[in-house]
Amino acid sequence: MNNFTFNIPTEIRFGKGQISCLPEELSQYGKRVLLTYGGGSIKRSGLYDKVKELLKDFEVYELGGIEPNPKLKYVVTGAMLCKEKVIDVILAVGGGSTIDASKHIACAACYDGPAWNLMMDRTLIKRALPIAVVLTICATGSEMNSGGVITNESTQEKLEINSPLLYPRLSICDPTYLYTLPPKQTAAGSVDILSHAMEQYFQPNDEAYITDVLTEGVMKTVIKYAPIAMKIPDNYEARSNLMWASTVGLNHLLTVGKGGAWSVHMIEHVVSAFYDLTHGVGLAILTPAWMRYVLSDDNKKRFARFAREVFGVTVQDDMTAALMGIDCVEQFFRSLDMPLSFSEVGIPSDQFEKIAEESIRTSGLSTRAYVKLDKDDVETILEMCK
């Protein structure tokens, strides 16, 4: 195992009714709150009214309408609002897009230059407003990590901001808030959780056994409970397991002792920056193609272990088992009604070369990935997804 430091300062309040702690927890930071959220789902579900009632003694300002694949424009607006209203704490009510935007807002509000500078040079992040979260979609794990992905709509760049200052101080994770999610969001979120685990599983260092076993457990949890959650939306056991899998899947627990660059996510970030594709959908399309492209005699044992431990494949030949495992991934995605090609979501192939170039430029694909890729490799993977 590689050396590592593990320190997560986020307090998790997990389970039914945990939102009641909000007034007490937020008051330690002050009384001026920026409430961030996405579309109208939190209003339709009644969660918005619940939050406003709990914060009736606070001075609450709002930034709503944050879209999936959050744009820089929300960060700029939110940071300006924080500065004008002297905000004490940001409360993000939503999923990864709202939380990611709130993280960038939190540090942009404490910075005098253009917000995008903080994406290009993380050393510029010197301070950040405290962030609290009420999670409504389990997918990204942003509720317990220090990263956030933002799209610059003017340059078509989708990059990650990351700093220890951006860990949420508090995350309320109530599985009942997932009951009203549309099936497509449940499916896309489940793909994202599985992909996070896979990205950390397929890394250059394969010797972190305990980390691998934990990762296999998260992957099996998603495979078991995602179909149940889609079929029975108010199944608490399914929702709670998926919610915790999302959090554990990207709070660095599955990375320790390993390290290296991610592969599929880096390509998908560029695809969704170009076409505003739902992140989980892009991952479902790209993952099987990436697996088939990078599979070789050198790594077939790793892919075979994945197939056996996660999907229960029993054949003895490693290459055969590996290929069967890839088929299982594809079948699982299809069982969630996920598209498996770009043609199914209306994405043409005319930008593949540019997407491949940007994927290499903005990532460690060519230097630190599980299997190092160049522009031509990425373009071939994209072509396999047509």
XYZ file of C-alpha atoms in Angstrom:
386
model
C 0.000 0.000 0.000
C 1.076 3.573 -0.665
C 1.500 6.054 2.186
C -1.584 8.133 2.864
C -3.169 10.735 5.133
C -6.840 10.248 5.969
C -8.787 13.086 7.568
C -12.451 13.839 6.863
C -13.784 16.752 8.939
C -17.395 16.367 7.763
C -19.995 15.465 10.376
C -22.609 13.103 8.946
C -26.123 13.026 10.387
C -27.659 9.942 8.769
C -31.266 8.759 8.946
C -34.847 9.896 9.275
C -35.545 13.305 10.789
C -31.920 14.380 11.145
C -32.711 17.742 9.565
C -34.029 18.978 12.919
C -30.435 19.733 13.965
C -30.054 22.502 11.362
C -30.800 25.555 13.549
C -28.402 24.506 16.281
C -25.635 23.469 13.885
C -25.808 26.495 11.608
C -26.034 28.998 14.441
C -22.423 28.328 15.408
C -21.369 30.022 12.151
C -23.753 32.972 12.238
C -27.253 33.968 11.197
C -26.795 34.971 7.563
C -27.343 31.943 5.320
C -27.120 31.466 1.563
C -29.559 28.690 0.649
C -28.602 27.010 -2.643
C -30.701 24.474 -4.516
C -31.510 23.179 -7.986
C -34.870 22.989 -9.711
C -38.310 22.831 -8.183
C -38.115 19.348 -6.685
C -37.380 20.502 -3.146
C -40.418 22.787 -3.312
C -42.698 20.082 -4.688
C -41.559 17.620 -2.015
C -42.077 20.087 0.837
C -38.401 20.063 1.823
C -37.975 23.732 0.939
C -40.765 24.721 3.330
C -39.268 22.511 6.032
C -35.875 24.177 5.696
C -37.364 27.681 5.715
C -39.374 26.874 8.840
C -36.301 25.532 10.615
C -34.363 28.664 9.648
C -37.108 31.145 10.537
C -34.789 32.889 12.987
C -32.029 33.227 10.388
C -31.518 35.759 7.633
C -31.823 33.540 4.546
C -30.860 34.521 0.996
C -31.431 32.168 -1.923
C -29.720 30.992 -5.079
C -31.985 28.504 -6.833
C -32.130 26.965 -10.259
C -28.638 25.436 -10.229
C -28.618 23.015 -13.154
C -26.963 19.614 -13.549
C -23.397 20.035 -14.789
C -23.318 23.313 -12.808
C -22.110 26.340 -14.709
C -19.647 29.026 -13.725
C -22.393 31.647 -13.958
C -23.976 30.285 -10.761
C -20.654 30.499 -8.965
C -20.169 34.121 -10.007
C -23.714 35.059 -8.958
C -23.454 33.176 -5.670
C -20.080 34.637 -4.745
C -21.332 38.152 -5.450
C -24.383 37.519 -3.273
C -22.209 36.232 -0.432
C -20.039 39.312 -0.543
C -22.966 41.746 -0.749
C -24.958 40.132 2.067
C -21.934 39.197 4.213
C -23.013 35.546 4.306
C -21.828 33.437 7.252
C -22.611 29.929 5.990
C -23.845 28.243 2.799
C -26.567 25.602 3.030
C -26.701 23.405 -0.091
C -29.977 21.480 -0.394
C -29.733 19.068 -3.300
C -27.339 16.690 -5.012
C -23.842 16.899 -6.389
C -24.449 19.793 -8.762
C -25.769 22.063 -6.022
C -23.060 20.999 -3.580
C -20.253 21.379 -6.134
C -21.425 24.858 -7.108
C -21.684 25.781 -3.416
C -18.087 24.708 -2.803
C -16.825 26.944 -5.558
C -19.040 29.769 -4.305
C -17.635 29.273 -0.792
C -14.065 29.992 -1.836
C -14.901 32.483 -4.610
C -16.714 34.575 -1.982
C -13.395 34.919 -0.143
C -11.357 35.760 -3.242
C -11.043 39.097 -5.020
C -10.275 37.867 -8.534
C -12.273 35.948 -11.169
C -13.764 32.758 -9.743
C -12.351 30.586 -12.553
C -8.821 31.431 -11.394
C -9.430 29.125 -8.428
C -10.038 26.223 -10.812
C -6.808 26.865 -12.668
C -4.645 27.388 -9.576
C -5.802 25.740 -6.350
C -3.069 27.460 -4.347
C -5.157 30.632 -4.643
C -7.790 29.106 -2.340
C -6.839 30.621 1.006
C -10.252 30.849 2.720
C -13.758 29.535 2.228
C -17.143 30.024 3.845
C -18.416 27.021 5.835
C -20.765 24.717 3.939
C -23.601 22.529 5.219
C -25.542 20.033 3.103
C -28.996 18.491 3.034
C -28.581 15.667 0.538
C -31.440 14.871 -1.843
C -29.690 12.794 -4.527
C -27.090 10.119 -3.885
C -24.515 9.948 -6.650
C -21.431 12.132 -6.450
C -20.301 11.739 -2.834
C -19.774 15.506 -2.745
C -21.456 15.592 0.667
C -18.294 14.211 2.291
C -15.372 15.235 0.115
C -13.437 18.353 -0.782
C -13.942 18.427 -4.541
C -16.419 19.911 -6.960
C -16.741 19.900 -10.744
C -17.791 23.077 -12.581
C -18.323 23.843 -16.273
C -17.078 27.072 -17.803
C -19.752 27.525 -20.436
C -17.740 30.080 -22.412
C -14.713 27.785 -22.901
C -16.470 24.383 -22.734
C -14.113 23.317 -19.949
C -15.338 21.087 -17.133
C -12.773 20.951 -14.339
C -12.511 20.065 -10.672
C -11.900 22.456 -7.821
C -10.452 20.832 -4.706
C -9.205 22.030 -1.345
C -9.339 20.776 2.256
C -11.176 24.031 2.987
C -14.134 22.794 0.924
C -15.200 19.809 2.994
C -18.793 20.359 4.139
C -18.869 20.910 7.900
C -22.199 19.073 8.184
C -24.110 16.749 5.864
C -27.627 15.594 6.611
C -28.325 12.327 4.812
C -31.952 11.264 5.162
C -32.784 8.381 2.798
C -36.471 9.346 2.772
C -35.550 12.417 0.712
C -34.720 10.033 -2.147
C -38.219 8.559 -2.351
C -39.463 11.098 -4.906
C -36.504 10.848 -7.281
C -37.483 10.018 -10.867
C -36.253 6.558 -11.955
C -33.811 8.115 -14.426
C -32.095 10.059 -11.657
C -31.933 6.992 -9.436
C -30.383 5.033 -12.298
C -27.887 7.725 -13.299
C -26.894 8.252 -9.671
C -26.348 4.530 -9.175
C -24.115 4.388 -12.251
C -22.102 7.293 -10.871
C -21.600 5.550 -7.519
C -20.499 2.334 -9.221
C -18.183 4.260 -11.523
C -16.532 6.053 -8.601
C -15.769 2.699 -7.022
C -14.486 1.251 -10.289
C -12.215 4.221 -10.940
C -10.559 3.642 -7.578
C -10.452 -0.139 -8.047
C -8.639 -0.063 -11.395
C -5.481 1.758 -10.382
C -1.762 1.159 -11.002
C -1.249 -0.118 -7.430
C -3.219 -3.345 -7.041
C -1.732 -4.295 -3.663
C -4.060 -2.449 -1.264
C -6.090 -5.549 -0.407
C -8.267 -4.093 2.353
C -9.145 -1.094 0.172
C -10.066 -3.417 -2.684
C -12.347 -5.522 -0.467
C -14.140 -2.404 0.762
C -14.526 -1.230 -2.823
C -15.977 -4.556 -3.917
C -18.511 -4.260 -1.094
C -19.629 -0.832 -2.304
C -19.964 -2.083 -5.873
C -22.014 -5.097 -4.819
C -24.251 -2.832 -2.735
C -25.072 -0.690 -5.760
C -25.759 -3.723 -7.931
C -28.055 -5.214 -5.310
C -30.045 -2.146 -4.307
C -30.297 0.073 -7.403
C -32.894 -2.177 -9.091
C -34.891 -2.364 -5.857
C -34.902 1.409 -5.445
C -36.111 1.838 -9.008
C -38.881 -0.723 -8.579
C -39.908 0.312 -5.041
C -38.970 4.017 -4.636
C -39.877 4.184 -0.932
C -37.893 1.094 0.085
C -35.912 2.528 2.990
C -33.335 -0.262 3.067
C -32.508 0.195 -0.604
C -32.359 3.981 -0.380
C -30.274 4.002 2.797
C -27.743 1.537 1.396
C -27.397 3.502 -1.828
C -27.081 6.782 0.049
C -24.285 5.487 2.264
C -22.608 3.773 -0.703
C -22.543 7.148 -2.440
C -20.882 8.795 0.548
C -18.345 6.038 1.183
C -17.727 5.721 -2.536
C -16.043 9.105 -2.771
C -14.945 10.203 0.694
C -11.408 8.925 -0.031
C -11.852 5.691 1.944
C -11.633 3.663 -1.270
C -8.573 5.560 -2.504
C -6.219 5.172 0.438
C -3.135 3.117 -0.289
C -3.666 3.335 -4.046
C -3.743 6.615 -5.984
C -3.438 7.413 -9.678
C -5.574 9.204 -12.243
C -9.148 8.322 -13.139
C -9.963 7.426 -16.722
C -13.660 7.240 -17.647
C -14.651 10.255 -15.556
C -12.033 12.423 -17.213
C -13.343 11.611 -20.672
C -16.980 11.987 -19.620
C -16.363 15.395 -18.089
C -15.299 16.671 -21.479
C -18.195 14.973 -23.269
C -20.730 16.549 -20.905
C -18.998 19.934 -21.156
C -19.521 19.790 -24.925
C -23.037 18.325 -24.914
C -24.427 18.899 -21.391
C -25.074 15.161 -21.051
C -26.267 13.741 -17.721
C -23.082 12.587 -16.011
C -24.295 9.089 -15.090
C -25.566 8.527 -18.624
C -22.176 9.420 -20.081
C -20.456 7.066 -17.655
C -22.788 4.210 -18.605
C -21.938 4.705 -22.277
C -18.174 5.058 -21.833
C -17.373 2.508 -19.122
C -17.845 -0.774 -21.036
C -15.982 0.657 -24.047
C -13.042 1.754 -21.868
C -12.937 -1.667 -20.185
C -12.863 -3.526 -23.502
C -10.230 -1.183 -24.924
C -7.747 -1.399 -22.039
C -8.185 -5.104 -21.212
C -4.997 -7.031 -21.981
C -2.943 -10.016 -20.874
C -1.139 -7.689 -18.464
C -4.284 -6.754 -16.496
C -6.665 -9.648 -17.193
C -6.249 -10.976 -13.634
C -7.500 -7.679 -12.246
C -10.526 -7.642 -14.516
C -11.160 -11.312 -13.732
C -11.097 -10.612 -10.001
C -13.613 -7.812 -10.543
C -15.883 -10.181 -12.465
C -15.670 -12.926 -9.855
C -15.911 -10.852 -6.685
C -18.506 -8.322 -7.859
C -20.674 -10.290 -10.293
C -20.044 -13.867 -9.175
C -18.478 -15.061 -12.438
C -17.100 -18.574 -11.864
C -15.136 -19.509 -14.990
C -11.466 -20.284 -14.345
C -9.843 -18.727 -17.408
C -8.930 -15.140 -16.534
C -9.490 -13.579 -19.943
C -12.842 -15.288 -20.345
C -13.879 -14.195 -16.845
C -12.730 -10.635 -17.565
C -14.797 -10.414 -20.731
C -17.809 -11.856 -18.953
C -17.403 -9.222 -16.246
C -17.518 -6.447 -18.834
C -20.671 -8.005 -20.269
C -22.147 -8.017 -16.747
C -21.442 -4.300 -16.337
C -23.152 -3.585 -19.630
C -26.138 -5.770 -18.738
C -26.455 -4.053 -15.356
C -26.534 -0.622 -16.965
C -29.095 -1.792 -19.483
C -31.232 -3.222 -16.658
C -31.404 0.336 -15.289
C -32.603 1.563 -18.698
C -29.341 3.374 -19.290
C -28.346 4.127 -22.898
C -25.163 2.401 -24.032
C -24.256 4.452 -27.105
C -23.942 8.100 -28.049
C -26.427 7.598 -30.869
C -29.111 6.800 -28.280
C -28.675 10.265 -26.737
C -28.229 12.146 -29.995
C -24.501 12.868 -29.741
C -22.716 12.972 -33.133
C -19.124 11.962 -33.756
C -17.951 15.228 -35.317
C -16.376 16.510 -32.074
C -14.599 13.292 -31.032
C -11.139 14.546 -31.967
C -11.580 17.753 -29.957
C -13.031 15.825 -27.022
C -10.049 13.465 -27.087
C -7.579 16.368 -27.178
C -9.275 18.102 -24.261
C -9.464 14.862 -22.262
C -5.702 14.463 -22.483
C -4.995 18.140 -21.801
C -7.085 18.364 -18.634
C -6.239 15.046 -16.964
C -3.558 12.550 -16.047
C -4.741 10.024 -18.641
C -1.410 10.017 -20.461
C 0.810 9.816 -17.369
C -0.957 8.353 -14.308
C -3.974 6.342 -15.457
C -4.465 2.611 -14.896
C -3.699 2.143 -18.582
C -2.084 5.249 -20.035
C -3.979 6.712 -22.965
C -3.062 9.194 -25.670
C -5.364 11.249 -27.891
C -5.757 8.476 -30.449
C -6.669 5.981 -27.707
C -9.394 8.251 -26.352
C -10.721 8.925 -29.825
C -10.939 5.176 -30.443
C -12.871 4.665 -27.195
C -15.274 7.404 -28.250
C -15.716 5.751 -31.642
C -16.514 2.468 -29.883
C -19.404 4.271 -28.180
C -21.075 5.506 -31.384
